[in-house]
mmCIF file of C-alpha atoms and ligand atoms in Angstrom:
data_model
loop_
_atom_site.group_PDB
_atom_site.id
_atom_site.type_symbol
_atom_site.label_atom_id
_atom_site.label_comp_id
_atom_site.label_asym_id
_atom_site.label_seq_id
_atom_site.Cartn_x
_atom_site.Cartn_y
_atom_site.Cartn_z
ATOM 1 C CA MET A 625 -15.653 -42.660 50.991
ATOM 2 C CA SER A 626 -16.995 -44.292 47.860
ATOM 3 C CA THR A 627 -18.581 -42.015 45.314
ATOM 4 C CA ARG A 628 -20.772 -42.949 42.423
ATOM 5 C CA TYR A 629 -20.900 -40.545 39.506
ATOM 6 C CA THR A 630 -23.555 -40.660 36.809
ATOM 7 C CA LEU A 631 -23.300 -38.333 33.819
ATOM 8 C CA ILE A 632 -26.637 -37.641 32.186
ATOM 9 C CA ALA A 633 -25.852 -36.563 28.640
ATOM 10 C CA GLY A 634 -27.802 -35.795 25.495
ATOM 11 C CA THR A 635 -27.573 -37.677 22.198
ATOM 12 C CA LYS A 636 -23.809 -37.897 21.791
ATOM 13 C CA ASP A 637 -23.689 -36.993 18.121
ATOM 14 C CA TRP A 638 -25.309 -33.635 18.918
ATOM 15 C CA SER A 639 -24.786 -32.781 22.562
ATOM 16 C CA SER A 640 -21.801 -30.467 22.513
ATOM 17 C CA TRP A 641 -22.433 -29.340 26.087
ATOM 18 C CA SER A 642 -22.379 -32.938 27.334
ATOM 19 C CA LEU A 643 -19.023 -33.685 25.730
ATOM 20 C CA ARG A 644 -17.289 -31.145 27.988
ATOM 21 C CA PRO A 645 -17.804 -32.835 31.382
ATOM 22 C CA TYR A 646 -17.380 -36.240 29.747
ATOM 23 C CA MET A 647 -13.855 -35.168 28.763
ATOM 24 C CA ALA A 648 -13.166 -33.991 32.311
ATOM 25 C CA LEU A 649 -14.423 -37.231 33.846
ATOM 26 C CA ARG A 650 -12.346 -39.302 31.450
ATOM 27 C CA HIS A 651 -9.276 -37.195 32.182
ATOM 28 C CA ILE A 652 -9.692 -37.762 35.921
ATOM 29 C CA GLY A 653 -10.000 -41.482 35.281
ATOM 30 C CA VAL A 654 -12.721 -42.204 37.832
ATOM 31 C CA PRO A 655 -15.376 -44.774 36.945
ATOM 32 C CA PHE A 656 -18.741 -43.244 36.080
ATOM 33 C CA ASP A 657 -22.071 -44.378 34.765
ATOM 34 C CA GLU A 658 -23.791 -42.731 31.829
ATOM 35 C CA GLU A 659 -27.363 -42.153 30.829
ATOM 36 C CA VAL A 660 -28.206 -40.648 27.462
ATOM 37 C CA VAL A 661 -31.392 -38.655 26.931
ATOM 38 C CA PRO A 662 -32.433 -38.583 23.265
ATOM 39 C CA LEU A 663 -32.514 -34.960 22.075
ATOM 40 C CA ARG A 664 -34.831 -33.305 19.521
ATOM 41 C CA ARG A 665 -37.861 -35.402 20.449
ATOM 42 C CA GLU A 666 -41.197 -34.569 22.030
ATOM 43 C CA THR A 667 -40.110 -36.559 25.051
ATOM 44 C CA THR A 668 -36.797 -34.706 25.473
ATOM 45 C CA SER A 669 -37.919 -31.884 27.705
ATOM 46 C CA PRO A 670 -39.991 -33.915 30.187
ATOM 47 C CA GLU A 671 -37.283 -36.569 30.329
ATOM 48 C CA ILE A 672 -34.522 -34.034 31.100
ATOM 49 C CA LEU A 673 -36.719 -32.403 33.756
ATOM 50 C CA GLN A 674 -36.685 -35.703 35.661
ATOM 51 C CA TYR A 675 -32.961 -35.159 36.184
ATOM 52 C CA SER A 676 -32.393 -31.424 36.070
ATOM 53 C CA PRO A 677 -34.251 -28.343 37.310
ATOM 54 C CA SER A 678 -32.739 -26.350 34.431
ATOM 55 C CA GLY A 679 -34.329 -28.614 31.822
ATOM 56 C CA ARG A 680 -30.900 -28.993 30.205
ATOM 57 C CA VAL A 681 -28.248 -31.656 29.989
ATOM 58 C CA PRO A 682 -25.527 -32.379 30.995
ATOM 59 C CA VAL A 683 -26.193 -33.211 34.627
ATOM 60 C CA LEU A 684 -23.796 -34.939 37.006
ATOM 61 C CA LYS A 685 -25.385 -37.051 39.735
ATOM 62 C CA ILE A 686 -23.103 -37.558 42.746
ATOM 63 C CA GLU A 687 -23.968 -40.278 45.252
ATOM 64 C CA GLU A 688 -21.862 -40.611 48.369
ATOM 65 C CA SER A 689 -22.262 -41.235 52.098
ATOM 66 C CA GLY A 690 -25.924 -42.078 51.590
ATOM 67 C CA GLN A 691 -26.644 -38.726 49.963
ATOM 68 C CA THR A 692 -27.356 -37.786 46.383
ATOM 69 C CA TYR A 693 -27.006 -34.408 44.769
ATOM 70 C CA ILE A 694 -26.866 -33.145 41.247
ATOM 71 C CA VAL A 695 -24.843 -30.494 39.465
ATOM 72 C CA TRP A 696 -26.125 -29.074 36.208
ATOM 73 C CA ASP A 697 -24.419 -26.911 33.595
ATOM 74 C CA SER A 698 -21.285 -28.117 31.829
ATOM 75 C CA LEU A 699 -18.906 -25.548 33.310
ATOM 76 C CA ALA A 700 -20.265 -25.989 36.844
ATOM 77 C CA ILE A 701 -19.741 -29.740 36.499
ATOM 78 C CA CYS A 702 -16.152 -29.274 35.275
ATOM 79 C CA GLU A 703 -15.444 -26.864 38.159
ATOM 80 C CA THR A 704 -16.950 -29.299 40.658
ATOM 81 C CA LEU A 705 -14.773 -32.101 39.320
ATOM 82 C CA ALA A 706 -11.703 -29.855 39.547
ATOM 83 C CA ASP A 707 -12.561 -29.150 43.216
ATOM 84 C CA ARG A 708 -13.167 -32.769 44.041
ATOM 85 C CA HIS A 709 -10.136 -34.170 42.177
ATOM 86 C CA ALA A 710 -7.312 -31.712 42.750
ATOM 87 C CA GLU A 711 -4.836 -34.482 41.875
ATOM 88 C CA ALA A 712 -6.139 -34.499 38.291
ATOM 89 C CA LYS A 713 -4.985 -30.885 37.856
ATOM 90 C CA LEU A 714 -7.892 -29.873 35.683
ATOM 91 C CA TRP A 715 -6.689 -26.246 35.814
ATOM 92 C CA PRO A 716 -3.110 -25.001 35.364
ATOM 93 C CA ASP A 717 -1.061 -24.694 38.588
ATOM 94 C CA ASP A 718 0.161 -21.162 38.001
ATOM 95 C CA VAL A 719 -2.367 -18.608 39.220
ATOM 96 C CA LYS A 720 -2.005 -16.264 36.237
ATOM 97 C CA THR A 721 -2.146 -19.084 33.689
ATOM 98 C CA ARG A 722 -5.158 -20.473 35.540
ATOM 99 C CA ALA A 723 -6.909 -17.098 35.315
ATOM 100 C CA ILE A 724 -6.348 -16.968 31.557
ATOM 101 C CA ALA A 725 -7.471 -20.586 31.117
ATOM 102 C CA ARG A 726 -10.639 -19.689 33.031
ATOM 103 C CA ALA A 727 -11.176 -16.701 30.739
ATOM 104 C CA TYR A 728 -10.891 -19.002 27.715
ATOM 105 C CA ALA A 729 -13.400 -21.423 29.220
ATOM 106 C CA ALA A 730 -15.806 -18.628 30.148
ATOM 107 C CA GLU A 731 -15.537 -17.002 26.721
ATOM 108 C CA MET A 732 -16.572 -20.302 25.166
ATOM 109 C CA HIS A 733 -19.319 -20.860 27.677
ATOM 110 C CA SER A 734 -20.990 -17.509 27.154
ATOM 111 C CA GLY A 735 -20.251 -16.775 23.516
ATOM 112 C CA PHE A 736 -20.003 -17.915 19.935
ATOM 113 C CA ALA A 737 -23.767 -18.170 19.409
ATOM 114 C CA ASP A 738 -23.554 -17.873 15.619
ATOM 115 C CA LEU A 739 -20.930 -20.597 15.428
ATOM 116 C CA ARG A 740 -23.055 -22.875 17.583
ATOM 117 C CA GLU A 741 -26.075 -22.272 15.401
ATOM 118 C CA GLN A 742 -24.468 -22.507 11.962
ATOM 119 C CA LEU A 743 -21.982 -25.274 12.735
ATOM 120 C CA SER A 744 -23.972 -27.341 15.168
ATOM 121 C CA MET A 745 -22.148 -30.375 16.533
ATOM 122 C CA ASP A 746 -22.649 -33.521 14.477
ATOM 123 C CA PHE A 747 -19.712 -35.512 15.810
ATOM 124 C CA ALA A 748 -19.951 -38.573 13.589
ATOM 125 C CA ARG A 749 -20.698 -36.836 10.294
ATOM 126 C CA ARG A 750 -18.574 -34.945 7.779
ATOM 127 C CA LEU A 751 -20.680 -32.181 6.210
ATOM 128 C CA PRO A 752 -20.175 -29.349 3.720
ATOM 129 C CA LEU A 753 -19.365 -25.970 5.193
ATOM 130 C CA PRO A 754 -22.526 -23.848 4.907
ATOM 131 C CA ALA A 755 -22.474 -20.233 3.679
ATOM 132 C CA LEU A 756 -21.265 -18.494 6.794
ATOM 133 C CA ARG A 757 -22.616 -15.261 8.223
ATOM 134 C CA ASP A 758 -20.068 -12.537 8.933
ATOM 135 C CA ALA A 759 -20.614 -13.036 12.654
ATOM 136 C CA THR A 760 -19.837 -16.746 12.347
ATOM 137 C CA ARG A 761 -16.668 -16.019 10.366
ATOM 138 C CA ALA A 762 -15.591 -13.546 13.029
ATOM 139 C CA GLN A 763 -16.223 -16.086 15.789
ATOM 140 C CA ILE A 764 -14.205 -18.762 13.967
ATOM 141 C CA ALA A 765 -11.386 -16.248 13.521
ATOM 142 C CA ARG A 766 -11.513 -15.364 17.216
ATOM 143 C CA ILE A 767 -11.282 -19.023 18.252
ATOM 144 C CA LEU A 768 -8.382 -19.664 15.881
ATOM 145 C CA GLU A 769 -6.639 -16.571 17.239
ATOM 146 C CA ALA A 770 -7.202 -17.611 20.863
ATOM 147 C CA TRP A 771 -6.056 -21.183 20.253
ATOM 148 C CA SER A 772 -2.984 -20.047 18.294
ATOM 149 C CA ILE A 773 -1.905 -17.653 21.035
ATOM 150 C CA ALA A 774 -2.283 -20.299 23.765
ATOM 151 C CA LEU A 775 -0.631 -23.083 21.781
ATOM 152 C CA ALA A 776 2.368 -20.855 21.037
ATOM 153 C CA LYS A 777 2.679 -19.594 24.596
ATOM 154 C CA TYR A 778 2.177 -22.818 26.568
ATOM 155 C CA PRO A 779 4.074 -25.726 25.006
ATOM 156 C CA GLY A 780 2.810 -29.186 25.868
ATOM 157 C CA GLY A 781 0.290 -29.971 23.167
ATOM 158 C CA PHE A 782 -2.894 -28.656 24.763
ATOM 159 C CA LEU A 783 -4.161 -25.085 25.077
ATOM 160 C CA PHE A 784 -2.422 -24.468 28.389
ATOM 161 C CA GLY A 785 0.316 -27.065 28.064
ATOM 162 C CA ARG A 786 -1.226 -29.895 30.058
ATOM 163 C CA PHE A 787 -4.803 -30.975 29.276
ATOM 164 C CA SER A 788 -7.211 -28.721 31.197
ATOM 165 C CA ILE A 789 -10.826 -27.653 31.449
ATOM 166 C CA ALA A 790 -10.099 -25.164 28.656
ATOM 167 C CA ASP A 791 -9.610 -28.161 26.333
ATOM 168 C CA CYS A 792 -12.806 -29.768 27.650
ATOM 169 C CA MET A 793 -14.736 -26.588 26.854
ATOM 170 C CA TYR A 794 -13.366 -26.374 23.307
ATOM 171 C CA ALA A 795 -13.550 -30.117 22.523
ATOM 172 C CA PRO A 796 -16.940 -29.650 20.801
ATOM 173 C CA VAL A 797 -15.449 -26.875 18.636
ATOM 174 C CA VAL A 798 -12.665 -29.250 17.591
ATOM 175 C CA SER A 799 -15.389 -31.675 16.525
ATOM 176 C CA ARG A 800 -17.315 -28.949 14.679
ATOM 177 C CA PHE A 801 -14.241 -27.786 12.769
ATOM 178 C CA ALA A 802 -13.547 -31.418 11.782
ATOM 179 C CA THR A 803 -17.151 -32.051 10.754
ATOM 180 C CA TYR A 804 -17.371 -28.977 8.512
ATOM 181 C CA GLY A 805 -13.754 -28.999 7.283
ATOM 182 C CA VAL A 806 -12.971 -25.514 8.607
ATOM 183 C CA GLU A 807 -9.557 -24.381 7.364
ATOM 184 C CA VAL A 808 -7.098 -23.950 10.205
ATOM 185 C CA PRO A 809 -3.385 -23.091 10.494
ATOM 186 C CA ALA A 810 -0.886 -25.930 10.960
ATOM 187 C CA PRO A 811 -0.396 -25.652 14.756
ATOM 188 C CA VAL A 812 -4.174 -25.692 15.246
ATOM 189 C CA ARG A 813 -4.444 -28.695 12.922
ATOM 190 C CA THR A 814 -1.893 -30.519 15.109
ATOM 191 C CA TYR A 815 -3.862 -29.583 18.240
ATOM 192 C CA MET A 816 -7.113 -30.801 16.705
ATOM 193 C CA GLU A 817 -5.528 -34.092 15.699
ATOM 194 C CA ARG A 818 -4.186 -34.554 19.230
ATOM 195 C CA MET A 819 -7.636 -33.857 20.675
ATOM 196 C CA MET A 820 -9.431 -36.146 18.227
ATOM 197 C CA ALA A 821 -6.944 -38.951 19.018
ATOM 198 C CA LEU A 822 -7.667 -38.875 22.759
ATOM 199 C CA PRO A 823 -9.308 -42.148 23.852
ATOM 200 C CA ALA A 824 -12.207 -40.153 25.293
ATOM 201 C CA MET A 825 -12.877 -38.387 21.973
ATOM 202 C CA ARG A 826 -12.586 -41.662 20.095
ATOM 203 C CA ASP A 827 -15.023 -43.397 22.451
ATOM 204 C CA TRP A 828 -17.460 -40.484 22.187
ATOM 205 C CA GLY A 829 -17.114 -40.694 18.398
ATOM 206 C CA ARG A 830 -17.839 -44.436 18.397
ATOM 207 C CA ALA A 831 -20.998 -43.848 20.434
ATOM 208 C CA ALA A 832 -22.044 -40.996 18.130
ATOM 209 C CA THR A 833 -21.472 -43.187 15.073
ATOM 210 C CA ALA A 834 -23.589 -45.932 16.640
ATOM 211 C CA GLU A 835 -26.385 -43.391 17.170
ATOM 212 C CA VAL A 836 -26.204 -42.284 13.536
ATOM 213 C CA GLU A 837 -26.214 -45.885 12.312
ATOM 214 C CA ALA A 838 -29.193 -46.694 14.524
ATOM 215 C CA GLY A 839 -31.121 -43.690 13.157
ATOM 216 C CA LYS A 840 -31.033 -41.967 16.545
ATOM 217 C CA ALA A 841 -29.123 -38.939 15.297
HETATM 218 N N1 GSH B 1480 -25.393 -23.822 29.677
HETATM 219 C C1 GSH B 1480 -25.809 -25.203 29.656
HETATM 220 C C2 GSH B 1480 -26.481 -25.480 28.327
HETATM 221 C C3 GSH B 1480 -26.878 -26.919 28.143
HETATM 222 C C4 GSH B 1480 -27.763 -27.135 26.934
HETATM 223 O O1 GSH B 1480 -28.246 -26.204 26.268
HETATM 224 N N2 GSH B 1480 -28.025 -28.436 26.641
HETATM 225 C C5 GSH B 1480 -28.912 -28.823 25.565
HETATM 226 C C6 GSH B 1480 -28.449 -30.112 24.911
HETATM 227 S S1 GSH B 1480 -26.820 -30.039 24.246
HETATM 228 C C7 GSH B 1480 -30.261 -29.166 26.161
HETATM 229 O O2 GSH B 1480 -30.337 -29.693 27.237
HETATM 230 N N3 GSH B 1480 -31.344 -28.864 25.445
HETATM 231 C C8 GSH B 1480 -32.653 -29.152 25.930
HETATM 232 C C9 GSH B 1480 -33.557 -29.658 24.879
HETATM 233 O O3 GSH B 1480 -33.056 -29.989 23.799
HETATM 234 O O4 GSH B 1480 -34.748 -29.757 25.172
HETATM 235 C C10 GSH B 1480 -24.607 -26.090 29.956
HETATM 236 O O5 GSH B 1480 -23.470 -25.622 29.813
HETATM 237 O O6 GSH B 1480 -24.759 -27.233 30.382
#
């Protein structure tokens, strides 16, 4: 059964939500096509609606056996990829560790609104840290606490030892902390460097830089 995947993403410099399934797809190692919808334009909303009923990117288009369907929402896409590619082990094997990894992913998916707003993803740029609201400081502290606990408990270099969907979900936060020079403890610094050195993160960064240089971001 041959499958064709197409990831519809937003402007790579900005689209934190799109980076998550991109990381999962790259980890699996399957070929996939990409389409990038320019964000923050008058045309953005109508263009996204051509692909997604939610009016949001990312969207994964799956074509196989003469049928096409789409999955929208970054976490739903990652979960779908984990279902379809069990061999890639996108979640930890152990049921308890998997439950905790899911809690990490869900906490990111549903929270940290102040962090998202004040430290919006700008992958290719290095920017001064703005004056942070108390809520943003608390959210940064919570992420550093969560990462530190996981990194200490599950040796292997990623949050739950092996690379997992938890790392995909936090990849945009790694980028944000790098962009704004957020101070982090040494083990977190090592984790961030490992994440930023992944070929997928480097490729995403090259595309984001090209967007910035072309005046698209
Ligand atoms: N919960 C969604 C949120 C996706 C989202 O908000 N995407 C932004 C771009 S990063 C978007 O599509 N915005 C629509 C717009 O800018 O018009 C997900 O996880 O995929």
